[in-house]
């Protein structure tokens, strides 16, 4: 079986990383237009850097949870059975990788990478960023930004993502509210191609009615239970 899994902030919630649209979510407390757009970076880079510096520091002290571990097990288990897992995450954290997932597509970028807007270089980055930081490649300052996708920018790797989605036997959406496109459209795309669909989330998302199956509960419990079922069926 070939499975396409899409993960969102809910998969990392039990690792202590906030979600966006829940009661205490990041976008409930902060205005994304002032922190997560190219325009915000031009007009107020210090505020944007401070927001991502804090998120990066939080990430460095977070640990993967049972949902991340289970998805890493699923990748190995499906490969042993001649199948595959395509793991596409909207998350910018590295918790899937730290749990052992070998192939992860970060469609919204990666917080532990920086990109230089002057020379285009992309590099691993664990320190705070600021306007004074020099690009290690071109030695210019002012252009270093987190390698993340902001509102109004194109998500990454979309060709590979659609190829994998349309080649899957099952599309599973885990811990995402399904409110940000293009990821929010994957379920209807999959359905349109006759691919079975399943949602795993704390509670039914706005798109819940589009899924063939819904499994509800904290990801740290619901994902391992589902993986166990997939690998033993
Ligand atoms: P959201 O905050 O929109 O949705 C998180 C989902 O996870 C909600 O449906 C919650 O009910 C669910 N959830 C919360 N805790 C959970 C738990 N312990 N177990 C399982 N589910 C849980 O986050 P995303 O859908 O990931 O993009 O948001 C998508 C994109 O919007 C993000 O990648 C980000 C944001 O703006 C950018 O910044 C470009």
Tab-separated table of C-alpha atoms and ligand atoms in Angstrom:
chain	number	residue	atom	x	y	z
A	1	UNK	CA	0.000	0.000	0.000
A	2	UNK	CA	1.189	3.528	-0.817
A	3	UNK	CA	0.097	6.095	1.738
A	4	UNK	CA	0.258	9.872	1.405
A	5	UNK	CA	0.229	11.492	4.870
A	6	UNK	CA	-0.253	15.227	5.369
A	7	UNK	CA	0.586	16.503	8.851
A	8	UNK	CA	-0.144	19.831	10.524
A	9	UNK	CA	0.451	21.602	13.817
A	10	UNK	CA	-1.773	19.153	15.737
A	11	UNK	CA	0.847	16.404	15.315
A	12	UNK	CA	3.384	18.504	17.239
A	13	UNK	CA	0.927	19.920	19.812
A	14	UNK	CA	1.795	17.283	22.410
A	15	UNK	CA	5.480	18.172	21.973
A	16	UNK	CA	4.627	21.626	23.315
A	17	UNK	CA	4.723	23.483	19.988
A	18	UNK	CA	1.633	25.638	19.587
A	19	UNK	CA	-1.023	25.216	16.923
A	20	UNK	CA	-2.305	28.209	14.958
A	21	UNK	CA	-6.082	28.359	15.131
A	22	UNK	CA	-7.006	26.711	18.442
A	23	UNK	CA	-8.159	28.784	21.436
A	24	UNK	CA	-4.573	29.625	22.485
A	25	UNK	CA	-3.181	29.267	18.961
A	26	UNK	CA	-0.461	31.494	17.510
A	27	UNK	CA	-2.796	33.176	15.015
A	28	UNK	CA	-5.386	33.716	17.745
A	29	UNK	CA	-2.809	35.692	19.737
A	30	UNK	CA	-0.761	37.272	16.944
A	31	UNK	CA	-1.645	38.818	13.574
A	32	UNK	CA	-0.119	36.631	10.820
A	33	UNK	CA	-0.145	39.584	8.404
A	34	UNK	CA	2.335	41.361	10.713
A	35	UNK	CA	4.604	38.340	11.205
A	36	UNK	CA	4.339	35.883	8.329
A	37	UNK	CA	4.322	37.842	5.073
A	38	UNK	CA	7.122	39.180	2.832
A	39	UNK	CA	5.675	42.681	3.394
A	40	UNK	CA	5.994	42.325	7.180
A	41	UNK	CA	9.646	41.314	6.726
A	42	UNK	CA	10.341	44.404	4.607
A	43	UNK	CA	8.548	46.856	6.926
A	44	UNK	CA	9.317	45.342	10.325
A	45	UNK	CA	12.107	42.756	10.104
A	46	UNK	CA	12.975	42.995	13.820
A	47	UNK	CA	9.481	41.920	14.858
A	48	UNK	CA	9.454	39.066	12.332
A	49	UNK	CA	12.893	37.868	13.457
A	50	UNK	CA	11.886	38.037	17.140
A	51	UNK	CA	8.798	35.880	16.455
A	52	UNK	CA	10.748	33.186	14.560
A	53	UNK	CA	13.724	33.348	16.957
A	54	UNK	CA	11.382	32.469	19.822
A	55	UNK	CA	9.783	29.641	17.826
A	56	UNK	CA	13.256	28.315	16.916
A	57	UNK	CA	14.339	28.364	20.571
A	58	UNK	CA	11.143	26.521	21.574
A	59	UNK	CA	11.741	23.940	18.874
A	60	UNK	CA	15.296	23.274	20.021
A	61	UNK	CA	14.023	22.302	23.461
A	62	UNK	CA	11.043	20.232	22.182
A	63	UNK	CA	11.029	16.457	21.664
A	64	UNK	CA	9.104	14.260	19.216
A	65	UNK	CA	5.976	12.582	20.591
A	66	UNK	CA	4.298	9.218	20.044
A	67	UNK	CA	2.649	10.409	16.820
A	68	UNK	CA	6.023	11.270	15.238
A	69	UNK	CA	7.512	7.942	16.344
A	70	UNK	CA	4.538	6.037	14.933
A	71	UNK	CA	4.839	7.729	11.526
A	72	UNK	CA	8.538	6.796	11.398
A	73	UNK	CA	7.529	3.182	12.171
A	74	UNK	CA	4.932	3.341	9.418
A	75	UNK	CA	7.557	4.379	6.840
A	76	UNK	CA	9.742	1.384	7.695
A	77	UNK	CA	6.809	-1.019	8.044
A	78	UNK	CA	5.291	-0.116	4.676
A	79	UNK	CA	8.692	-0.367	2.945
A	80	UNK	CA	9.157	-3.870	4.396
A	81	UNK	CA	5.795	-4.799	2.866
A	82	UNK	CA	6.677	-3.392	-0.573
A	83	UNK	CA	4.695	-0.180	-0.053
A	84	UNK	CA	5.637	3.394	0.739
A	85	UNK	CA	4.850	6.400	2.874
A	86	UNK	CA	5.038	9.893	1.399
A	87	UNK	CA	5.178	12.203	4.412
A	88	UNK	CA	4.281	15.785	3.560
A	89	UNK	CA	4.195	18.218	6.453
A	90	UNK	CA	2.990	21.784	6.780
A	91	UNK	CA	5.094	21.977	9.932
A	92	UNK	CA	8.377	23.847	9.938
A	93	UNK	CA	9.732	21.848	12.897
A	94	UNK	CA	12.103	18.885	12.512
A	95	UNK	CA	10.310	16.498	14.870
A	96	UNK	CA	9.434	13.950	12.151
A	97	UNK	CA	13.129	13.699	11.239
A	98	UNK	CA	14.202	13.461	14.876
A	99	UNK	CA	11.744	10.599	15.387
A	100	UNK	CA	13.400	8.726	12.513
A	101	UNK	CA	11.333	9.564	9.422
A	102	UNK	CA	13.785	9.434	6.545
A	103	UNK	CA	11.821	11.147	3.804
A	104	UNK	CA	9.917	14.271	4.798
A	105	UNK	CA	8.687	17.004	2.482
A	106	UNK	CA	8.330	20.366	4.232
A	107	UNK	CA	5.888	22.233	2.020
A	108	UNK	CA	5.998	25.327	4.284
A	109	UNK	CA	9.775	25.273	4.742
A	110	UNK	CA	12.023	24.564	7.713
A	111	UNK	CA	12.656	26.688	10.782
A	112	UNK	CA	16.145	25.242	11.267
A	113	UNK	CA	17.275	26.612	7.907
A	114	UNK	CA	17.976	30.191	6.855
A	115	UNK	CA	17.842	31.702	3.388
A	116	UNK	CA	19.717	34.726	2.084
A	117	UNK	CA	17.458	36.950	-0.009
A	118	UNK	CA	20.573	38.537	-1.570
A	119	UNK	CA	22.303	35.417	-2.961
A	120	UNK	CA	19.564	32.775	-2.589
A	121	UNK	CA	21.736	30.500	-0.440
A	122	UNK	CA	19.914	28.105	1.904
A	123	UNK	CA	21.778	26.816	4.963
A	124	UNK	CA	21.201	24.966	8.247
A	125	UNK	CA	20.567	27.509	11.014
A	126	UNK	CA	20.076	27.018	14.783
A	127	UNK	CA	20.967	30.490	16.097
A	128	UNK	CA	18.858	33.649	16.325
A	129	UNK	CA	18.551	35.632	13.099
A	130	UNK	CA	18.617	39.442	12.885
A	131	UNK	CA	19.136	42.204	10.331
A	132	UNK	CA	22.799	42.479	11.355
A	133	UNK	CA	23.533	38.807	10.584
A	134	UNK	CA	25.923	38.274	7.661
A	135	UNK	CA	25.207	35.649	5.042
A	136	UNK	CA	28.012	33.061	5.359
A	137	UNK	CA	28.058	32.714	1.536
A	138	UNK	CA	27.906	36.272	0.141
A	139	UNK	CA	28.851	38.168	3.338
A	140	UNK	CA	25.973	40.638	2.924
A	141	UNK	CA	23.758	41.605	5.890
A	142	UNK	CA	20.053	42.427	6.090
A	143	UNK	CA	18.835	39.667	3.814
A	144	UNK	CA	18.944	36.616	6.047
A	145	UNK	CA	15.454	35.214	6.724
A	146	UNK	CA	13.986	31.978	8.053
A	147	UNK	CA	13.592	29.406	5.248
A	148	UNK	CA	9.831	29.254	5.736
A	149	UNK	CA	6.910	29.924	3.424
A	150	UNK	CA	4.947	33.056	4.270
A	151	UNK	CA	1.420	34.023	3.240
A	152	UNK	CA	1.508	35.095	-0.373
A	153	UNK	CA	4.479	32.823	-1.209
A	154	UNK	CA	4.426	29.540	-3.107
A	155	UNK	CA	4.649	26.346	-1.010
A	156	UNK	CA	7.644	24.153	-1.843
A	157	UNK	CA	7.895	20.920	-3.864
A	158	UNK	CA	4.342	21.075	-5.224
A	159	UNK	CA	5.066	18.979	-8.334
A	160	UNK	CA	6.486	16.097	-6.293
A	161	UNK	CA	3.605	16.431	-3.828
A	162	UNK	CA	0.854	16.159	-6.459
A	163	UNK	CA	2.645	13.253	-8.175
A	164	UNK	CA	2.780	11.356	-4.887
A	165	UNK	CA	-0.783	12.261	-3.928
A	166	UNK	CA	-2.233	10.970	-7.171
A	167	UNK	CA	-0.173	7.764	-6.942
A	168	UNK	CA	-1.395	6.931	-3.424
A	169	UNK	CA	-3.908	4.297	-2.325
A	170	UNK	CA	-4.786	6.238	0.812
A	171	UNK	CA	-4.638	9.923	1.732
A	172	UNK	CA	-4.472	10.589	5.477
A	173	UNK	CA	-4.642	14.049	7.001
A	174	UNK	CA	-3.273	14.329	10.537
A	175	UNK	CA	-3.589	17.246	12.967
A	176	UNK	CA	-4.492	19.958	10.508
A	177	UNK	CA	-7.518	22.250	10.434
A	178	UNK	CA	-7.541	22.140	6.636
A	179	UNK	CA	-7.851	25.900	6.367
A	180	UNK	CA	-4.748	26.799	4.347
A	181	UNK	CA	-4.510	26.074	0.619
A	182	UNK	CA	-3.124	24.287	-1.285
A	183	UNK	CA	-2.917	21.622	1.470
A	184	UNK	CA	-6.600	22.108	2.318
A	185	UNK	CA	-7.462	21.002	-1.238
A	186	UNK	CA	-5.590	17.683	-1.141
A	187	UNK	CA	-8.620	15.797	0.179
A	188	UNK	CA	-10.885	16.827	-2.708
A	189	UNK	CA	-8.070	16.180	-5.191
A	190	UNK	CA	-7.622	12.680	-3.762
A	191	UNK	CA	-11.358	11.987	-3.737
A	192	UNK	CA	-11.635	13.186	-7.321
A	193	UNK	CA	-9.126	10.494	-8.285
A	194	UNK	CA	-10.901	7.738	-6.370
A	195	UNK	CA	-8.318	7.626	-3.577
A	196	UNK	CA	-9.569	6.653	-0.106
A	197	UNK	CA	-9.301	9.417	2.506
A	198	UNK	CA	-8.952	9.440	6.284
A	199	UNK	CA	-8.738	12.272	8.819
A	200	UNK	CA	-7.011	11.908	12.205
A	201	UNK	CA	-7.516	14.963	14.383
A	202	UNK	CA	-8.411	16.062	17.893
A	203	UNK	CA	-11.891	16.884	16.605
A	204	UNK	CA	-13.612	16.947	13.205
A	205	UNK	CA	-12.021	19.662	11.050
A	206	UNK	CA	-13.912	22.035	8.766
A	207	UNK	CA	-13.307	19.538	5.937
A	208	UNK	CA	-14.400	16.486	7.952
A	209	UNK	CA	-17.369	15.666	5.718
A	210	UNK	CA	-15.064	15.198	2.734
A	211	UNK	CA	-13.223	12.258	4.353
A	212	UNK	CA	-14.291	8.611	4.027
A	213	UNK	CA	-13.156	7.948	7.585
A	214	UNK	CA	-12.511	10.072	10.694
A	215	UNK	CA	-10.531	9.047	13.774
A	216	UNK	CA	-10.629	11.536	16.622
A	217	UNK	CA	-8.435	12.021	19.688
A	218	UNK	CA	-4.990	13.357	20.613
A	219	UNK	CA	-2.455	12.541	17.884
A	220	UNK	CA	-0.174	10.851	20.440
A	221	UNK	CA	-2.842	8.172	20.898
A	222	UNK	CA	-4.819	8.190	17.647
A	223	UNK	CA	-1.816	7.980	15.288
A	224	UNK	CA	-0.053	4.981	16.960
A	225	UNK	CA	-3.412	3.127	17.090
A	226	UNK	CA	-4.017	3.763	13.386
A	227	UNK	CA	-0.436	2.816	12.404
A	228	UNK	CA	-0.734	-0.431	14.371
A	229	UNK	CA	-3.931	-1.234	12.477
A	230	UNK	CA	-2.383	-0.443	9.073
A	231	UNK	CA	0.692	-2.571	9.723
A	232	UNK	CA	-1.232	-5.563	11.052
A	233	UNK	CA	-4.012	-5.633	8.467
B	1	LIG	P1	-4.111	24.737	12.749
B	1	LIG	O1	-3.786	25.402	14.036
B	1	LIG	O2	-4.919	25.499	11.774
B	1	LIG	O3	-4.861	23.358	13.033
B	1	LIG	C1	-4.370	22.432	13.958
B	1	LIG	C2	-5.348	21.277	14.058
B	1	LIG	O4	-4.802	20.341	14.966
B	1	LIG	C3	-6.747	21.661	14.585
B	1	LIG	O5	-7.736	21.077	13.757
B	1	LIG	C4	-6.775	21.077	15.996
B	1	LIG	O6	-8.063	20.613	16.360
B	1	LIG	C5	-5.811	19.908	15.847
B	1	LIG	N1	-5.151	19.514	17.104
B	1	LIG	C6	-4.797	20.279	18.166
B	1	LIG	N2	-4.185	19.540	19.109
B	1	LIG	C7	-4.143	18.270	18.635
B	1	LIG	C8	-3.647	17.032	19.142
B	1	LIG	N3	-3.060	16.938	20.334
B	1	LIG	N4	-3.799	15.922	18.378
B	1	LIG	C9	-4.396	15.985	17.154
B	1	LIG	N5	-4.883	17.116	16.641
B	1	LIG	C10	-4.757	18.251	17.349
B	1	LIG	O7	-2.711	24.261	12.117
B	1	LIG	P2	-2.407	23.755	10.626
B	1	LIG	O8	-3.594	23.120	10.031
B	1	LIG	O9	-1.151	23.001	10.677
B	1	LIG	O10	1.277	28.056	7.658
B	1	LIG	O11	-2.151	25.142	9.918
B	1	LIG	C11	-1.795	25.141	8.553
B	1	LIG	C12	-0.878	26.301	8.255
B	1	LIG	O12	-1.452	27.509	8.762
B	1	LIG	C13	0.461	26.242	8.955
B	1	LIG	O13	1.401	25.450	8.282
B	1	LIG	C14	0.886	27.666	8.977
B	1	LIG	C15	-0.408	28.310	9.376
B	1	LIG	O14	-0.584	29.605	8.957
B	1	LIG	C16	2.095	29.104	7.494
B	1	LIG	O15	2.592	29.735	8.409
B	1	LIG	C17	2.345	29.425	6.049
